[in-house]
Coordinates of C-alpha atoms in Angstrom, one line a residue:
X1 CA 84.2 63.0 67.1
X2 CA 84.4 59.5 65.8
X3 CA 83.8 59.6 61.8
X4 CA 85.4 56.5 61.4
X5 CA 83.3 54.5 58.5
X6 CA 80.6 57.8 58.4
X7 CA 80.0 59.2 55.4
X8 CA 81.4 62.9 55.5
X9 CA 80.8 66.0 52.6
X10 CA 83.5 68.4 52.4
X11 CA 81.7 71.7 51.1
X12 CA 84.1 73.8 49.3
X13 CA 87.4 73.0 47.7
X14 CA 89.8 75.9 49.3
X15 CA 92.6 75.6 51.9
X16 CA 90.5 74.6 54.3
X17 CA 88.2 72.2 52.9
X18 CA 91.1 70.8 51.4
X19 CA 92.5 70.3 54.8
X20 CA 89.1 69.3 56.2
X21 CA 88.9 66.4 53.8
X22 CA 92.5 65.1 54.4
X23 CA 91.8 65.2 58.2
X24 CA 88.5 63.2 57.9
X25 CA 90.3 60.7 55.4
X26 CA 92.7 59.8 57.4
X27 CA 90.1 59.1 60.4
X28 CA 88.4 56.7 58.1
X29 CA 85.9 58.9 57.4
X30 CA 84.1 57.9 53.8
X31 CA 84.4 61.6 51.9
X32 CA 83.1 63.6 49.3
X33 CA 84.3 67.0 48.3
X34 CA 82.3 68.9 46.1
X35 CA 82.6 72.9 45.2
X36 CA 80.1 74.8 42.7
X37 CA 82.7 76.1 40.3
X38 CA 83.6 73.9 37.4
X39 CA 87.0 71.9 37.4
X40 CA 88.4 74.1 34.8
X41 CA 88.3 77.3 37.2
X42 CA 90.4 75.4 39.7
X43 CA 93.5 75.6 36.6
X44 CA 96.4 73.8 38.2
X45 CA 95.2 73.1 41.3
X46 CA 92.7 70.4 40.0
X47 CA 95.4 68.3 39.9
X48 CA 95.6 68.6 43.6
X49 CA 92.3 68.4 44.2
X50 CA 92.0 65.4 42.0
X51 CA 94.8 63.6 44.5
X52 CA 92.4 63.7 47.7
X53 CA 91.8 60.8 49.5
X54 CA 88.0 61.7 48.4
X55 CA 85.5 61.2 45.9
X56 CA 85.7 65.1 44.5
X57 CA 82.6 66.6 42.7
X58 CA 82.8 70.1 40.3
X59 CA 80.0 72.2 39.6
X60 CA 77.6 71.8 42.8
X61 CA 76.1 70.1 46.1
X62 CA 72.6 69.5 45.1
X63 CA 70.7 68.8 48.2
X64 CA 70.5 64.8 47.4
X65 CA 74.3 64.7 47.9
X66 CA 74.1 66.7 51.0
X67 CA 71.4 64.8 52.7
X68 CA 72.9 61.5 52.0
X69 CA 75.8 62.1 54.5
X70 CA 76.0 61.4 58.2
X71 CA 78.6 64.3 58.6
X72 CA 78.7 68.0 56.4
X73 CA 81.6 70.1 56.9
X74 CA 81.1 73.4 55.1
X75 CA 84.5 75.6 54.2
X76 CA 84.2 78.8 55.8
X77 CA 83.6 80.5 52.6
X78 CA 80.4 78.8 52.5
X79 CA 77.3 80.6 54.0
X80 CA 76.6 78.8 57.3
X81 CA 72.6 79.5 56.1
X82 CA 72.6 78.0 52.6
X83 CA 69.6 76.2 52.0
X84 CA 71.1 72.6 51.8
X85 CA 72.9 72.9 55.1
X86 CA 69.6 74.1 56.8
X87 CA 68.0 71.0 55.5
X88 CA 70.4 68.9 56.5
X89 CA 70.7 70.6 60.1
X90 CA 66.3 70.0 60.1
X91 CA 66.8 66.4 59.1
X92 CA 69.0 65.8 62.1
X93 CA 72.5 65.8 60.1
X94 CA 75.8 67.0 61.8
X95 CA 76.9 69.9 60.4
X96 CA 80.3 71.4 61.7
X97 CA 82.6 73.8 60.8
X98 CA 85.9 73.3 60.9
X99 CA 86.7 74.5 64.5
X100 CA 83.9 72.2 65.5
X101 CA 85.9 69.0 64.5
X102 CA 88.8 70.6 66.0
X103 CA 87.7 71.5 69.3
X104 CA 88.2 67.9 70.6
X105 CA 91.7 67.3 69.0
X106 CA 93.8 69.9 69.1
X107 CA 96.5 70.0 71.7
X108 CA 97.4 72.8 73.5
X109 CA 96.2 76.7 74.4
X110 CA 95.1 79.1 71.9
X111 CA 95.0 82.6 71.4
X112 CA 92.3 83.0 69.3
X113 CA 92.4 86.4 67.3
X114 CA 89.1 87.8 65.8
X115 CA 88.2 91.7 64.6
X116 CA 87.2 93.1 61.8
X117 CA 90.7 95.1 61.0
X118 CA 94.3 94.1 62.6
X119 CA 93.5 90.3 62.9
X120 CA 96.2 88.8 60.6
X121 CA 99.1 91.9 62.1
X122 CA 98.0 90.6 65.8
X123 CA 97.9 87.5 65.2
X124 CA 100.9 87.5 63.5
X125 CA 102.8 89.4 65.9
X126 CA 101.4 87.3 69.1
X127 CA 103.0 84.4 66.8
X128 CA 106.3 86.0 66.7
X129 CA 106.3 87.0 70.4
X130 CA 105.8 83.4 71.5
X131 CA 108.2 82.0 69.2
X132 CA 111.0 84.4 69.8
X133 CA 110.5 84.1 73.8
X134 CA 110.6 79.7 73.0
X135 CA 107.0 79.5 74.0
X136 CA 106.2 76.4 71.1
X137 CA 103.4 76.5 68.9
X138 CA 101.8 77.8 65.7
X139 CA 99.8 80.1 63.6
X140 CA 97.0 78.7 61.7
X141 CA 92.9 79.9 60.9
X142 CA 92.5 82.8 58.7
X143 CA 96.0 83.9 58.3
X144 CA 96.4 80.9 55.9
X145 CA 97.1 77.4 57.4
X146 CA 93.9 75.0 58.0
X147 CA 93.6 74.7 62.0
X148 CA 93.1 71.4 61.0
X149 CA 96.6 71.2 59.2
X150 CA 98.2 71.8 62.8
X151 CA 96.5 69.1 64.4
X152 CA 98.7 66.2 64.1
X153 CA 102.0 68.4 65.3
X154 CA 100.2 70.1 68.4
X155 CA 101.1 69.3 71.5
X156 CA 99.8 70.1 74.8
X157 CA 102.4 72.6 76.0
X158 CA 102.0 74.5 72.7
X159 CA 100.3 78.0 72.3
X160 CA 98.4 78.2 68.8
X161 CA 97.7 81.7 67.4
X162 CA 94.6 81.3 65.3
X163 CA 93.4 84.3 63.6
X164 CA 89.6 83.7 63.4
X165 CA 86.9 85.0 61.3
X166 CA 83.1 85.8 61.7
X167 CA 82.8 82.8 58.8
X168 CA 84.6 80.2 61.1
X169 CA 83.0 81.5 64.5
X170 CA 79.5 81.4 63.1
X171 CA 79.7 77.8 62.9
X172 CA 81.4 77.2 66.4
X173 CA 79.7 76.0 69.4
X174 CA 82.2 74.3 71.2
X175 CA 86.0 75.4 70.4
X176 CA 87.4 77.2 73.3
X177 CA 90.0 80.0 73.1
X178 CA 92.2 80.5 76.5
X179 CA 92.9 83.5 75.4
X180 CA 90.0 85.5 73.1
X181 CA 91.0 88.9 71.9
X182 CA 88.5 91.2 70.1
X183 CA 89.9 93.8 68.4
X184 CA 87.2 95.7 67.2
X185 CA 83.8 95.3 65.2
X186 CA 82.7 98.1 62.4
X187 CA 80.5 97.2 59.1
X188 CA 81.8 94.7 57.1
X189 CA 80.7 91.2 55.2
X190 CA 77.1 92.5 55.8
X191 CA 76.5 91.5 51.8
X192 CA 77.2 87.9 54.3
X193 CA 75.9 88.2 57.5
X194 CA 72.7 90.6 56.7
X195 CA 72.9 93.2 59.7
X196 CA 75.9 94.4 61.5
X197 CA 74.1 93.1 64.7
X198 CA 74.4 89.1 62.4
X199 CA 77.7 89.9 61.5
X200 CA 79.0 91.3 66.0
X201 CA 76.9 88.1 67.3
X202 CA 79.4 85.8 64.9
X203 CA 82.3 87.7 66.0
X204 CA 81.1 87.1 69.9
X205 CA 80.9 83.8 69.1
X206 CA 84.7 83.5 70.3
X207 CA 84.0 84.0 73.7
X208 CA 81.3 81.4 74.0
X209 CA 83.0 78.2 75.0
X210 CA 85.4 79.9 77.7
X211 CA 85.8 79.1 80.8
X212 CA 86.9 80.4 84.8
X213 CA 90.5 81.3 84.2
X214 CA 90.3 82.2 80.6
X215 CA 90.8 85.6 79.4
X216 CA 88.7 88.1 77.3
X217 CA 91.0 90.9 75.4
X218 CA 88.7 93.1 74.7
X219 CA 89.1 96.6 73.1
X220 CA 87.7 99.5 75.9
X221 CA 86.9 102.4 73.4
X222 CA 84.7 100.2 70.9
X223 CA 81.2 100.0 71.3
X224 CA 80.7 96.5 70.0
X225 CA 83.6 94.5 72.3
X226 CA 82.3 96.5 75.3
X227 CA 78.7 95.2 74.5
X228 CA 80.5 91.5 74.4
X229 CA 82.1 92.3 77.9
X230 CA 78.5 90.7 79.8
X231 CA 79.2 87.4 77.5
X232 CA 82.5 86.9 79.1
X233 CA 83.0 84.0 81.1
X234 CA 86.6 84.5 81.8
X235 CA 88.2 87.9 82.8
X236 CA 88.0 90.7 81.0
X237 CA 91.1 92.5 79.7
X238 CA 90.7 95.9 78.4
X239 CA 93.3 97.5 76.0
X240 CA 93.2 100.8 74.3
X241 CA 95.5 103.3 72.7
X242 CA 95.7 106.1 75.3
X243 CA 94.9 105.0 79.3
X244 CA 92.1 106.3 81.3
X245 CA 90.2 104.5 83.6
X246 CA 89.1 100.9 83.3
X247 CA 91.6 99.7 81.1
X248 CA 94.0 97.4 81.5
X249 CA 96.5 97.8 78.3
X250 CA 96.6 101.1 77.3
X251 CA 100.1 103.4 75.9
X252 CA 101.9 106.1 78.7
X253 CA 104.5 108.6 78.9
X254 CA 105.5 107.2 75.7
X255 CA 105.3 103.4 77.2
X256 CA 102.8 100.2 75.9
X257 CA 101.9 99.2 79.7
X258 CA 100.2 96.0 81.2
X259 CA 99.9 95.0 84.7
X260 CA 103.9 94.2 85.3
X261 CA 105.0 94.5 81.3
X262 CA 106.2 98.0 80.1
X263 CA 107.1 98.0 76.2
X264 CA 108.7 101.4 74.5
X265 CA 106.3 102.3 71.4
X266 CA 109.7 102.7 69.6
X267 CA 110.1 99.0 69.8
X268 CA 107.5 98.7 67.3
X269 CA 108.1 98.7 63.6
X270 CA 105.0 99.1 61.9
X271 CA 103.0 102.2 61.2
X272 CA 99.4 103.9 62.7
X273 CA 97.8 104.6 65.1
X274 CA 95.9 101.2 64.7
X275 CA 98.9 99.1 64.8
X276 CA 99.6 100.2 68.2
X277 CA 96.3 99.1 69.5
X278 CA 97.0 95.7 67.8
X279 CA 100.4 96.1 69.6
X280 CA 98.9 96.5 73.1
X281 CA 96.1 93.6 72.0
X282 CA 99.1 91.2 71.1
X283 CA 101.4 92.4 74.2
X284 CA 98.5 91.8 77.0
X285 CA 97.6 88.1 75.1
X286 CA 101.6 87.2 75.5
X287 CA 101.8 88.3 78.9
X288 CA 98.8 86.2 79.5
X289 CA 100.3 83.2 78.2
X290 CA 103.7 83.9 80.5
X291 CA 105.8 85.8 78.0
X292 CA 108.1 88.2 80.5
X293 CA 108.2 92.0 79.5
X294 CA 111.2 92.3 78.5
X295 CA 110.8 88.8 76.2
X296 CA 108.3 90.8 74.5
X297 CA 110.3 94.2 73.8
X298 CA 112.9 92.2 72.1
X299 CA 110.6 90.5 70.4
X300 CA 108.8 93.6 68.6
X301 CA 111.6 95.1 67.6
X302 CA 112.5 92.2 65.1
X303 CA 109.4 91.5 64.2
X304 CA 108.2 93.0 60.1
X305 CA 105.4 94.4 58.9
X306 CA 102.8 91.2 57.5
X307 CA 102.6 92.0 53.5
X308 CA 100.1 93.9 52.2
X309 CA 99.1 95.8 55.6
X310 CA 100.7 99.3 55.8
X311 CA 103.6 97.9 54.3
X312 CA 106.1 100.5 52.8
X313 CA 106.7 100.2 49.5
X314 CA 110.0 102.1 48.0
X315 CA 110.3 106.4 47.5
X316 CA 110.6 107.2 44.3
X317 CA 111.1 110.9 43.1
X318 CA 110.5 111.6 47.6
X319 CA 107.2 110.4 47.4
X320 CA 106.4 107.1 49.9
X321 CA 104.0 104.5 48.0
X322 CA 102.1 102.2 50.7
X323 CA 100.5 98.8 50.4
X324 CA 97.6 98.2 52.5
X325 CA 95.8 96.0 50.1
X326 CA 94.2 94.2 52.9
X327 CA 92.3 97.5 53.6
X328 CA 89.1 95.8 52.1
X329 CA 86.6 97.7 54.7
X330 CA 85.6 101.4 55.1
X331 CA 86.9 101.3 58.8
X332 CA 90.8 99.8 57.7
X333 CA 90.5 102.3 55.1
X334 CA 89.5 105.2 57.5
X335 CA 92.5 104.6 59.9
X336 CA 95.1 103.6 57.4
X337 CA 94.5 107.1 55.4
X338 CA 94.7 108.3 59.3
X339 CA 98.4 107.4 59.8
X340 CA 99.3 110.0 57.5
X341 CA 98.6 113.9 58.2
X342 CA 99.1 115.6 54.7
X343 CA 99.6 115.3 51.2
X344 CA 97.8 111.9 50.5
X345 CA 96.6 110.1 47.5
X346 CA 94.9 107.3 48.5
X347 CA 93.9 104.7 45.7
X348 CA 90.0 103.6 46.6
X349 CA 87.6 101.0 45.0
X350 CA 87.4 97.6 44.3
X351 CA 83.9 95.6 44.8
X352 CA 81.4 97.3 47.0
X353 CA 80.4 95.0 50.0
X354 CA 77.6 96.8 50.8
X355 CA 79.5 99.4 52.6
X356 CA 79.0 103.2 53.3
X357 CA 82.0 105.1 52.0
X358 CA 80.4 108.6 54.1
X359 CA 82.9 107.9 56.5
X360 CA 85.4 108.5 54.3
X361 CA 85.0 112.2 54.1
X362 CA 86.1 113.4 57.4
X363 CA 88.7 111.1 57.3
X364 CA 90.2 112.4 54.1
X365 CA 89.5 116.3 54.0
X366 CA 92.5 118.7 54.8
X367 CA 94.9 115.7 54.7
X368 CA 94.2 114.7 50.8
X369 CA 95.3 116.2 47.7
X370 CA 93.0 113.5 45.1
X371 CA 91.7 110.4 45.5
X372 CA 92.6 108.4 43.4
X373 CA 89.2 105.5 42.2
X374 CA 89.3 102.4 40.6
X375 CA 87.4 99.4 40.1
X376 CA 83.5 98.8 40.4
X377 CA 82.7 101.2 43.3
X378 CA 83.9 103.7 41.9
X379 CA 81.1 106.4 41.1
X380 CA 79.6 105.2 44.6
X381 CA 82.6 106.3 46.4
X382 CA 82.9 109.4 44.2
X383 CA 79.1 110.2 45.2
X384 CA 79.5 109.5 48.9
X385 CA 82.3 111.5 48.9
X386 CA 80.8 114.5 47.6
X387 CA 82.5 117.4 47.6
X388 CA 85.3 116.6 50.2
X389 CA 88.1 115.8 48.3
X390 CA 88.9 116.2 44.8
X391 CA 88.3 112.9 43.3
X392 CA 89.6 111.2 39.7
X393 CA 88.1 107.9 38.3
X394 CA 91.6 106.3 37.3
X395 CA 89.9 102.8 36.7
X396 CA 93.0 100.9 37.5
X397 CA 95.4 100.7 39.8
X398 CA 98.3 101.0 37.0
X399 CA 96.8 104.1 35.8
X400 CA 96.1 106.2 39.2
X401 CA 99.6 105.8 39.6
X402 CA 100.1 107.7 36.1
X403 CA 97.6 110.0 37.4
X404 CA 99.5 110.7 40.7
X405 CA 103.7 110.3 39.5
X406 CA 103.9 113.4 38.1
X407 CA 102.1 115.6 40.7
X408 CA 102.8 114.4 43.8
X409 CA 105.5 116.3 45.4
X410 CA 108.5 115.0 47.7
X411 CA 106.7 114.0 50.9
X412 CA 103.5 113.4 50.1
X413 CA 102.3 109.7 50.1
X414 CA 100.3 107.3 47.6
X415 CA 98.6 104.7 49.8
X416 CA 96.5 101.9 48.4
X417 CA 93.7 101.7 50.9
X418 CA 91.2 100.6 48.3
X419 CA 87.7 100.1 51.4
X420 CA 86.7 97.8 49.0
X421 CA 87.1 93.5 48.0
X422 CA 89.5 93.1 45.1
X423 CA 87.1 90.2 43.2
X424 CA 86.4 92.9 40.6
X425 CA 89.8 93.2 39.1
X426 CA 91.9 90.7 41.2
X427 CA 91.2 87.1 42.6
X428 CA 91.9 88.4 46.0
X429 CA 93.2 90.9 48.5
X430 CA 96.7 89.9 48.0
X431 CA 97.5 89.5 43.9
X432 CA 95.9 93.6 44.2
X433 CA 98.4 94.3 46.3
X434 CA 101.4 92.6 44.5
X435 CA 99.9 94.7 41.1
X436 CA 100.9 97.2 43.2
X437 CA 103.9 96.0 44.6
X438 CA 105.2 95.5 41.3
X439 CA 104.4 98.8 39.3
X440 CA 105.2 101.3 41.8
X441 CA 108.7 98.9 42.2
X442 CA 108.9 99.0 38.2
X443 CA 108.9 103.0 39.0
X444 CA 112.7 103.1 41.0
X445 CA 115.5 104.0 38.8

């Protein structure tokens, strides 16, 4: 993609269009970067902003501004269908997402990482399974650096771990993963996407630009990835938690098995049932990239939990206190509140993204004592719910852990596994779980 001398609009001032507008800069592109909150919003960071190597514009992207560009480059926060891109797209303007610029330019293989729970702990963990085994590379997309940022520093023996979302596939066409693993697909960002079958055909967008000798890592026991299987163009690896016929990656006599690699589950140091499908996601993607077997059993066993995802918290008075802040779906929520058998209080609530909490029920009966709401959804939940479990509207995080304190006993757990977005109380995902962090580590004497 030649920009040099085009004139190129950076939609959206985050990480990535940050990174978006740097990269374009420095290609000679001509740029503008405009967001639709005010400067003032941005606090210290406007500072930043104000340093790009682009003409930077607060408070909107009417449609003049759009259509006066040769290039658009919307930040995967933005909604691939707002009006002013699909004008532009009608008047014959390019509009690419971020992947799109990089498809051409980045060096290397990638394992591309999508789902919609266990991305960032798979992703992270194929990482950490590379790098220990001296397989070069990096981890960028979703999990938090640009893919753009790695650009300049990839090279083509490297093999980049990009954690992917159904916002930055949507607006792929072109960038092609060696390596595509789906983790799952359940309800979520449909307040986005519209319908869940929107929000799967995004998602399926990763396997679209493979090729003959790519690979497809696919999960065998949901519904969605085995829909995706016919869209394959590479072969299809299937992974699951307990083997039975057809899969590829599955868990035996107590061993994570694929085709010549045999891991010991007790080589892996996070928690659930879930992590051990991500587990058998990441070990099948290494292998594929030539990572020996045992490589990858040393390499589990020193790898940590990713914050804010099942991550242990302290015991205090021999009850455990859980982070799994990134729990923002009904479906996370369902299996994290799985990985324990009795005495729960989960912590649920946040901003509804259109989800049903029904699921909830089964998953929380017999193995919870109250849970514990907060936040907007609250009487939804509670409703949805029904009579299942007892339920108490604590309103905030701080105060459902004075609720719980003093009547949990020693071996139950408090887990925050809140189903729900955190922009109600909390700027994101992460500052929830550090409130958390922080006042159940304010509680060990």
């Amino acid at each position: 993609m030649n920009v040099n001398g085009k004139r190129a609009l950076v939609v959206g001032l985050g990480k990535s269009g940050r990174a978006a507008a740097c990269f374009l800069a420095g290609r000679g592109a001509i740029v503008t970067a405009a967001d639709s909150r005010p400067r003032e919003s941005f606090g210290s960071d406007s500072e930043t902003l104000d340093a790009l190597p682009a003409t930077v514009r607060y408070g909107g992207h009417p449609d003049e501004l759009v259509l006066a560009q040769d290039l658009v480059v919307p930040s995967p926060g933005v909604p691939w269908d707002l009006p002013g891109l699909v004008r532009a797209r009608e008047r014959g303007i390019a509009v690419c997402g971020e992947l799109e610029i990089a498809a051409d330019v980045l060096r290397g293989r990638v394992i591309g990482v999508t789902g919609t729970n266990g991305k960032t702990t798979t992703a992270s963990l194929a990482d950490h399974v590379l790098r220990s085994s001296g397989v070069p590379g990096s981890l960028a997309g979703n999990v938090g650096t640009p893919v753009l940022e790695i650009v300049e520093t990839s090279e083509p023996d490297h093999w980049h771990v990009l954690e992917l979302s159904s916002f930055q596939l949507e607006a792929s066409t072109s960038f092609r993963c060696g390596v595509a693993v789906v983790l799952n697909v359940t309800p979520d960002h449909l307040d986005r996407h519209g319908t869940f079958e929107q929000y799967a055909a995004a998602k399926a967008r990763i396997l679209h630009s493979q090729r003959t000798g790519d690979f497809a890592v696919l999960n065998g026991n949901d519904p969605a990835c085995r829909e995706m299987e016919p869209l394959a163009r590479g072969s299809v690896v299937r992974f699951g938690a307990v083997c039975r016929d057809g899969l590829d990656a599955c868990a035996r006599d107590g061993l994570i098995r694929f085709r010549g690699t045999t891991v010991g589950p007790s080589d892996l140091p996070i928690k659930g049932a879930h992590n051990l499908e991500n587990a058998l996601a990441a070990v099948a993607a290494c292998s594929l990239a030539g990572v020996t077997g045992e490589d990858i059993g040393q390499a589990l066993r020193s790898f940590r939990p990713v914050p804010h995802r099942m991550e242990f918290v302290a015991k205090v008075g021999g009850v455990d206190f859980y982070n799994d802040s990134k729990a923002t779906n009904v479906a996370a929520a369902v299996k994290a509140c799985g990985s324990f058998p009795s005495g729960l209080w989960p912590i649920l609530g946040g901003r509804d993204k259109g989800s049903d909490f029904a699921p909830l029920a089964p998953a929380l009966k017999r193995r919870t004592r109250t849970a514990l709401l907060v936040g907007e959804a609250a009487p939804l939940i509670r409703s949805q719910l029904g009579s299942a479990v007892p339920t108490v509207d604590a309103g905030t995080i701080q105060a459902a852990l004075r609720y719980a304190l003093p009547r949990a006993r020693p071996g139950d757990t408090v887990l925050l596994a809140p189903a729900c977005a955190s922009f109600d109380q909390y700027p994101n995902y992460v500052e929830r779980g550090r409130e958390f962090r922080r006042l159940v580590e304010g509680l060990v004497v």
